[in-house]
Amino acid sequence: MNLPHFLADDQLNKEQILDLIALARDIKQQPKNYAQALAGKSVAMIFEKPSLRTHVSFDIGINKLGGHALYLGQQNGKLGERERVSDYAKNLSCYADAIVARVFSNDSIDQLAQHGSVPVINALCDVYHPCQALADFVTLAENFSELSKVKLAYIGDANNVSNSLMLMAAILGVDFTLVCPAGYGPDEQIYNKAVSFSAASGAKFLLTHDIAELGQQDAIYTDTWISMGDNANVADILATFKPYQVNYQVMAAAGASIVMHCQPAHLEEEITTELFDSEMSVAFQSAENRMWAQNAVLVTLLTD
Ligand code: NVA
C-alpha cells in the first residue's frame, strides 16, 4: 500500500482502511511474524498533551515490532516556540525513521509532514484522532461479522474522536448517527466531507440534536464532553450535555449491543459507571486494539 503518512482519516480510501484493519488483526493473531518488522528503526514520539494509552501502546507496540521508540515531551518547550515546527521536523528526520505526534493544532501535524522527510503519524490533534478510529473499527470488525452492515452512533461533543469516526464510517460505508447538543456539532468542513463520503459509499449519515432521533443502533460511542485544550465553563457544559449521557436506557432504546469509549472516561458524566463497567463495554478491547492498529500503520509506512 502506498501510504506516505497517517495524518487524517479523510486522506485514506476504503481499500486502505480495510487493509489496515486486516493487517492489525493479523498482527494481533500472529505477533511473532512481525517481531522484526521495525528492526533497526527508531520512532520519535512528540507529545504536547497528556497521554496514557497512546504513549504506552506506541512505545510497547514499537518494541513488539523490534523497533525503538523515543518519547519527546515538553522538555524542549512548546512545539514551534523554541524553534519552528519545520526545523523540528527536519532535525527529527536526521535521526528517526518516523514521527508520531500528539499536538494541539492540526497545522503542526501538516507542517511536520510537509517539512520532515520521514512518515508522520497523527496521534491526536484538535481535528482528528485517526489511530483511535482505526482501533475502533478493528474492534467493530471483531464484534460484528459484517462491518459494512454495522450501525454506529456517537452521542456527545463533536470532537477529534467523532470527526475521525464519522469520516472513517462514511468512507467505509458504515451508517453513522451523530447526536450532539446544538452548538456542539462538527465544523462545517468536516461535516461536508462526511456527507460527501457517505453519498459516495452509500452510507446513511445523520446529524441530530434530538436524542429521540437516535434510532436502532448496533454500537454507541461516547467521549468526554471537554477535550484537552478546550476552553469551557464546566458547569455550563455539564448542564447542556446532561440529556446526552450514555446509559442503560439509551442502550436499550437503541437496541445496541456494545458501548464504546476512547477513554479517559468521565464516569457519571458522558457515561454511567455501571455501563462503562458492564459486559456491553468494549473500551478495553479498543484500548488494546490501539496497539495493533498503530502497529499496522507503522508496518505499512515503514516496510515495503
Ligand atoms: N477528545 C479527547 C480524546 C482523548 C483521547 C481529547 O481530545 O481530549
Coordinates of C-alpha atoms and ligand atoms in Angstrom, one line a residue:
M1 CA 0.0 0.0 0.0
N2 CA 1.4 3.4 -1.0
L3 CA 0.8 5.5 2.2
P4 CA 3.3 8.3 2.9
H5 CA 1.8 9.4 6.2
F6 CA -1.1 8.7 8.5
L7 CA -2.5 12.1 9.2
A8 CA -6.2 12.2 8.7
D9 CA -9.0 9.7 8.1
D10 CA -10.2 11.7 5.0
Q11 CA -6.8 11.1 3.3
L12 CA -7.4 7.3 3.3
N13 CA -9.6 5.3 0.9
K14 CA -11.8 2.4 1.7
E15 CA -9.3 -0.2 0.5
Q16 CA -6.5 1.3 2.5
I17 CA -8.6 1.4 5.7
L18 CA -9.8 -2.2 5.2
D19 CA -6.2 -3.3 4.5
L20 CA -5.0 -1.6 7.7
I21 CA -7.9 -3.3 9.7
A22 CA -6.9 -6.7 8.2
L23 CA -3.2 -6.2 8.9
A24 CA -4.0 -5.1 12.5
R25 CA -6.0 -8.3 13.1
D26 CA -3.2 -10.4 11.6
I27 CA -0.5 -8.7 13.7
K28 CA -2.8 -9.3 16.8
Q29 CA -3.2 -13.0 15.8
Q30 CA 0.4 -13.7 14.9
P31 CA 2.7 -11.1 16.5
K32 CA 5.8 -13.3 16.1
N33 CA 5.5 -12.9 12.3
Y34 CA 6.1 -9.1 12.8
A35 CA 8.7 -9.2 15.6
Q36 CA 11.5 -7.9 13.4
A37 CA 9.4 -5.6 11.1
L38 CA 10.9 -2.5 12.6
A39 CA 14.4 -3.9 13.4
G40 CA 16.9 -1.1 13.4
K41 CA 14.3 1.6 13.1
S42 CA 13.6 4.4 15.5
V43 CA 10.4 6.3 16.0
A44 CA 10.4 9.8 17.6
M45 CA 7.2 10.5 19.5
I46 CA 6.2 14.1 20.2
F47 CA 3.6 14.7 22.9
E48 CA 2.3 18.2 23.5
K49 CA -0.7 16.8 25.5
P50 CA -1.1 14.2 28.2
S51 CA -1.4 10.5 27.2
L52 CA -1.7 7.1 28.7
R53 CA -3.0 4.7 26.0
T54 CA -1.3 6.4 23.1
H55 CA 2.1 6.8 24.7
V56 CA 2.2 3.3 26.1
S57 CA 0.6 1.5 23.1
F58 CA 3.0 3.1 20.7
D59 CA 6.1 2.5 22.9
I60 CA 5.3 -1.1 23.7
G61 CA 3.9 -1.7 20.2
I62 CA 7.1 -0.4 18.6
N63 CA 9.1 -2.7 20.9
K64 CA 7.0 -5.7 19.8
L65 CA 7.9 -4.9 16.2
G66 CA 11.6 -4.9 17.1
G67 CA 12.0 -1.1 16.8
H68 CA 13.0 1.7 19.2
A69 CA 10.6 4.4 20.5
L70 CA 11.9 7.8 21.8
Y71 CA 9.5 9.9 23.9
L72 CA 9.7 13.6 23.5
G73 CA 7.6 15.6 26.0
Q74 CA 7.7 19.3 26.6
Q75 CA 11.4 19.4 27.7
N76 CA 12.2 21.4 24.6
G77 CA 9.4 23.8 25.1
K78 CA 6.2 24.2 23.2
L79 CA 6.3 22.9 19.7
G80 CA 7.0 25.9 17.4
E81 CA 8.2 28.2 20.1
R82 CA 11.9 27.3 20.8
E83 CA 12.3 26.5 17.1
R84 CA 10.0 26.4 14.1
V85 CA 7.9 23.2 13.6
S86 CA 9.6 22.9 10.2
D87 CA 13.0 22.8 11.8
Y88 CA 11.8 20.4 14.4
A89 CA 10.7 18.1 11.6
K90 CA 13.9 18.5 9.6
N91 CA 16.0 17.7 12.7
L92 CA 14.0 14.7 13.8
S93 CA 14.2 13.4 10.2
C94 CA 18.0 13.3 10.6
Y95 CA 17.7 10.6 13.2
A96 CA 14.3 9.0 13.3
D97 CA 12.6 6.7 10.7
A98 CA 9.1 8.0 11.6
I99 CA 7.5 10.7 13.7
V100 CA 4.4 10.1 15.9
A101 CA 2.9 13.4 17.1
R102 CA 0.1 14.4 19.5
V103 CA -0.3 18.1 19.1
F104 CA -2.7 20.9 19.9
S105 CA -3.1 22.1 16.3
N106 CA -3.7 20.1 13.2
D107 CA -1.4 22.6 11.5
S108 CA 1.6 21.3 13.4
I109 CA 0.8 17.8 12.0
D110 CA 0.7 19.1 8.5
Q111 CA 3.9 21.1 8.9
L112 CA 5.7 18.0 10.3
A113 CA 4.6 16.0 7.3
Q114 CA 5.5 18.8 4.9
H115 CA 8.9 19.6 6.2
G116 CA 10.2 16.3 7.5
S117 CA 11.4 13.6 5.2
V118 CA 10.0 10.6 7.2
P119 CA 6.4 9.3 7.6
V120 CA 4.3 11.2 10.2
I121 CA 1.5 9.6 12.3
N122 CA -1.1 11.8 13.8
A123 CA -1.5 10.6 17.4
L124 CA -4.4 13.1 18.1
C125 CA -4.8 16.8 17.3
D126 CA -7.7 19.2 17.6
V127 CA -9.4 17.9 14.5
Y128 CA -8.6 14.2 14.2
H129 CA -7.8 11.1 16.1
P130 CA -7.2 8.6 13.3
C131 CA -5.3 6.0 15.4
Q132 CA -8.3 5.8 17.7
A133 CA -10.8 5.4 14.9
L134 CA -8.8 2.7 13.2
A135 CA -8.6 0.8 16.5
D136 CA -12.4 1.3 16.9
F137 CA -13.1 -0.2 13.5
V138 CA -10.8 -3.1 14.3
T139 CA -13.0 -3.6 17.5
L140 CA -16.2 -3.3 15.4
A141 CA -14.9 -5.9 12.9
E142 CA -14.2 -8.2 15.8
N143 CA -17.7 -7.8 17.3
F144 CA -19.8 -7.9 14.1
S145 CA -19.3 -10.3 11.2
E146 CA -20.2 -7.7 8.5
L147 CA -18.6 -4.4 9.2
S148 CA -20.4 -2.7 6.3
K149 CA -23.8 -3.5 8.0
V150 CA -22.9 -2.1 11.4
K151 CA -24.9 0.9 12.6
L152 CA -22.8 3.2 14.7
A153 CA -23.9 6.2 16.7
Y154 CA -21.8 8.8 18.6
I155 CA -23.5 10.7 21.3
G156 CA -21.9 13.8 22.9
D157 CA -19.5 16.5 21.9
A158 CA -18.5 16.6 18.3
N159 CA -14.7 16.5 18.6
N160 CA -11.5 14.9 17.2
V161 CA -12.7 11.4 18.1
S162 CA -16.2 11.8 16.5
N163 CA -14.7 13.5 13.4
S164 CA -12.3 10.6 12.8
L165 CA -15.0 8.0 13.5
M166 CA -17.6 9.6 11.2
L167 CA -15.2 10.2 8.4
M168 CA -13.9 6.6 8.5
A169 CA -17.5 5.3 8.8
A170 CA -18.5 7.4 5.8
I171 CA -15.6 6.1 3.7
L172 CA -16.2 2.5 4.7
G173 CA -20.0 2.7 4.0
V174 CA -21.0 2.3 7.7
D175 CA -24.2 4.1 8.7
F176 CA -23.4 6.8 11.3
T177 CA -25.6 8.9 13.5
L178 CA -24.1 11.8 15.4
V179 CA -26.2 13.1 18.3
C180 CA -24.9 16.3 19.9
P181 CA -26.3 19.4 21.6
A182 CA -27.0 22.4 19.4
G183 CA -23.8 24.5 19.1
Y184 CA -21.6 21.4 19.7
G185 CA -21.8 19.8 16.3
P186 CA -18.9 19.2 13.9
D187 CA -17.2 22.0 11.9
E188 CA -18.9 22.7 8.6
Q189 CA -15.9 21.5 6.6
I190 CA -15.7 18.1 8.4
Y191 CA -19.5 17.7 8.2
N192 CA -19.5 18.4 4.5
K193 CA -16.7 15.8 4.0
A194 CA -18.7 13.2 5.9
V195 CA -21.8 14.0 3.8
S196 CA -19.9 13.6 0.5
F197 CA -18.0 10.5 1.5
S198 CA -21.3 8.9 2.7
A199 CA -23.0 9.8 -0.6
A200 CA -20.2 8.1 -2.4
S201 CA -20.1 5.0 -0.3
G202 CA -23.9 4.7 0.1
A203 CA -23.8 5.0 3.9
K204 CA -26.5 6.8 5.8
F205 CA -25.3 9.8 7.8
L206 CA -27.5 11.7 10.2
L207 CA -26.6 14.6 12.4
T208 CA -29.2 15.5 15.0
H209 CA -29.5 17.4 18.3
D210 CA -32.5 15.3 19.4
I211 CA -31.5 12.1 21.2
A212 CA -35.1 10.8 20.5
E213 CA -33.9 10.5 16.8
L214 CA -31.2 8.0 17.8
G215 CA -33.0 5.1 16.1
Q216 CA -31.8 1.4 16.0
Q217 CA -28.1 1.1 16.5
D218 CA -25.6 -1.7 16.9
A219 CA -22.9 0.3 18.8
I220 CA -23.0 3.5 20.7
Y221 CA -19.9 5.6 21.2
T222 CA -19.2 8.5 23.5
D223 CA -16.2 10.6 24.6
T224 CA -15.5 13.3 27.2
W225 CA -17.6 16.5 26.9
I226 CA -14.5 18.6 27.4
S227 CA -11.4 17.7 25.3
M228 CA -7.8 18.6 26.1
G229 CA -7.2 22.2 25.1
D230 CA -10.9 23.1 25.2
N231 CA -11.8 26.3 26.9
A232 CA -15.0 25.5 28.6
N233 CA -17.2 26.5 31.5
V234 CA -17.6 23.2 33.3
A235 CA -20.9 24.0 34.9
D236 CA -22.4 25.1 31.6
I237 CA -21.1 22.0 29.8
L238 CA -22.5 19.6 32.4
A239 CA -25.9 21.2 32.3
T240 CA -26.0 21.3 28.4
F241 CA -24.9 17.8 28.0
K242 CA -26.8 16.1 30.8
P243 CA -29.6 14.8 28.4
Y244 CA -26.9 13.2 26.2
Q245 CA -25.4 10.9 28.8
V246 CA -25.0 7.3 27.6
N247 CA -26.6 4.9 30.0
Y248 CA -28.6 1.6 30.1
Q249 CA -31.8 3.4 29.0
V250 CA -30.1 4.8 25.9
M251 CA -28.6 1.4 25.0
A252 CA -32.0 -0.3 25.4
A253 CA -33.8 2.4 23.4
A254 CA -31.4 1.9 20.5
G255 CA -31.2 -1.9 20.9
A256 CA -27.4 -1.5 20.8
S257 CA -25.3 -4.4 22.0
I258 CA -21.9 -2.6 22.6
V259 CA -20.8 0.7 24.0
M260 CA -17.5 2.2 23.0
H261 CA -15.3 4.9 24.6
C262 CA -11.8 6.1 23.7
Q263 CA -11.0 6.9 27.4
P264 CA -10.3 8.6 29.6
A265 CA -13.9 8.2 30.7
H266 CA -15.5 10.8 32.9
L267 CA -17.8 8.5 34.8
E268 CA -21.3 9.7 35.6
E269 CA -20.8 12.4 33.0
E270 CA -20.9 11.2 29.4
I271 CA -21.3 7.5 30.5
T272 CA -22.6 5.9 33.7
T273 CA -20.1 3.8 35.7
E274 CA -22.4 0.8 35.6
L275 CA -22.5 0.8 31.8
F276 CA -18.8 1.5 31.4
D277 CA -18.0 -1.4 33.7
S278 CA -20.6 -3.7 32.1
E279 CA -20.2 -6.6 29.7
M280 CA -21.5 -4.3 26.9
S281 CA -18.4 -2.1 27.1
V282 CA -15.6 -2.8 24.7
A283 CA -13.5 0.1 25.9
F284 CA -10.6 -2.1 26.9
Q285 CA -10.8 -4.2 23.8
S286 CA -10.4 -0.9 21.8
A287 CA -7.6 0.2 24.1
E288 CA -5.7 -3.0 23.3
N289 CA -6.5 -2.6 19.6
R290 CA -4.9 0.8 19.6
M291 CA -1.6 -1.0 19.8
W292 CA -2.4 -3.5 17.0
A293 CA -3.9 -0.8 14.8
Q294 CA -0.9 1.5 15.2
N295 CA 1.4 -1.4 14.6
A296 CA -0.4 -2.0 11.3
V297 CA 0.1 1.7 10.4
L298 CA 3.8 1.5 11.3
V299 CA 4.4 -1.7 9.4
T300 CA 2.6 -0.2 6.4
L301 CA 4.6 3.1 6.5
L302 CA 8.0 1.6 7.3
T303 CA 8.2 -1.6 5.4
D304 CA 7.9 -2.4 1.7
Ligands
NVA1 N1 -11.5 14.1 22.7 C1 -10.5 13.8 23.7 C2 -9.9 12.4 23.4 C3 -8.9 12.0 24.3 C4 -8.2 10.6 23.9 C5 -9.5 14.9 23.8 O1 -9.0 15.4 22.8 O2 -9.1 15.2 24.9

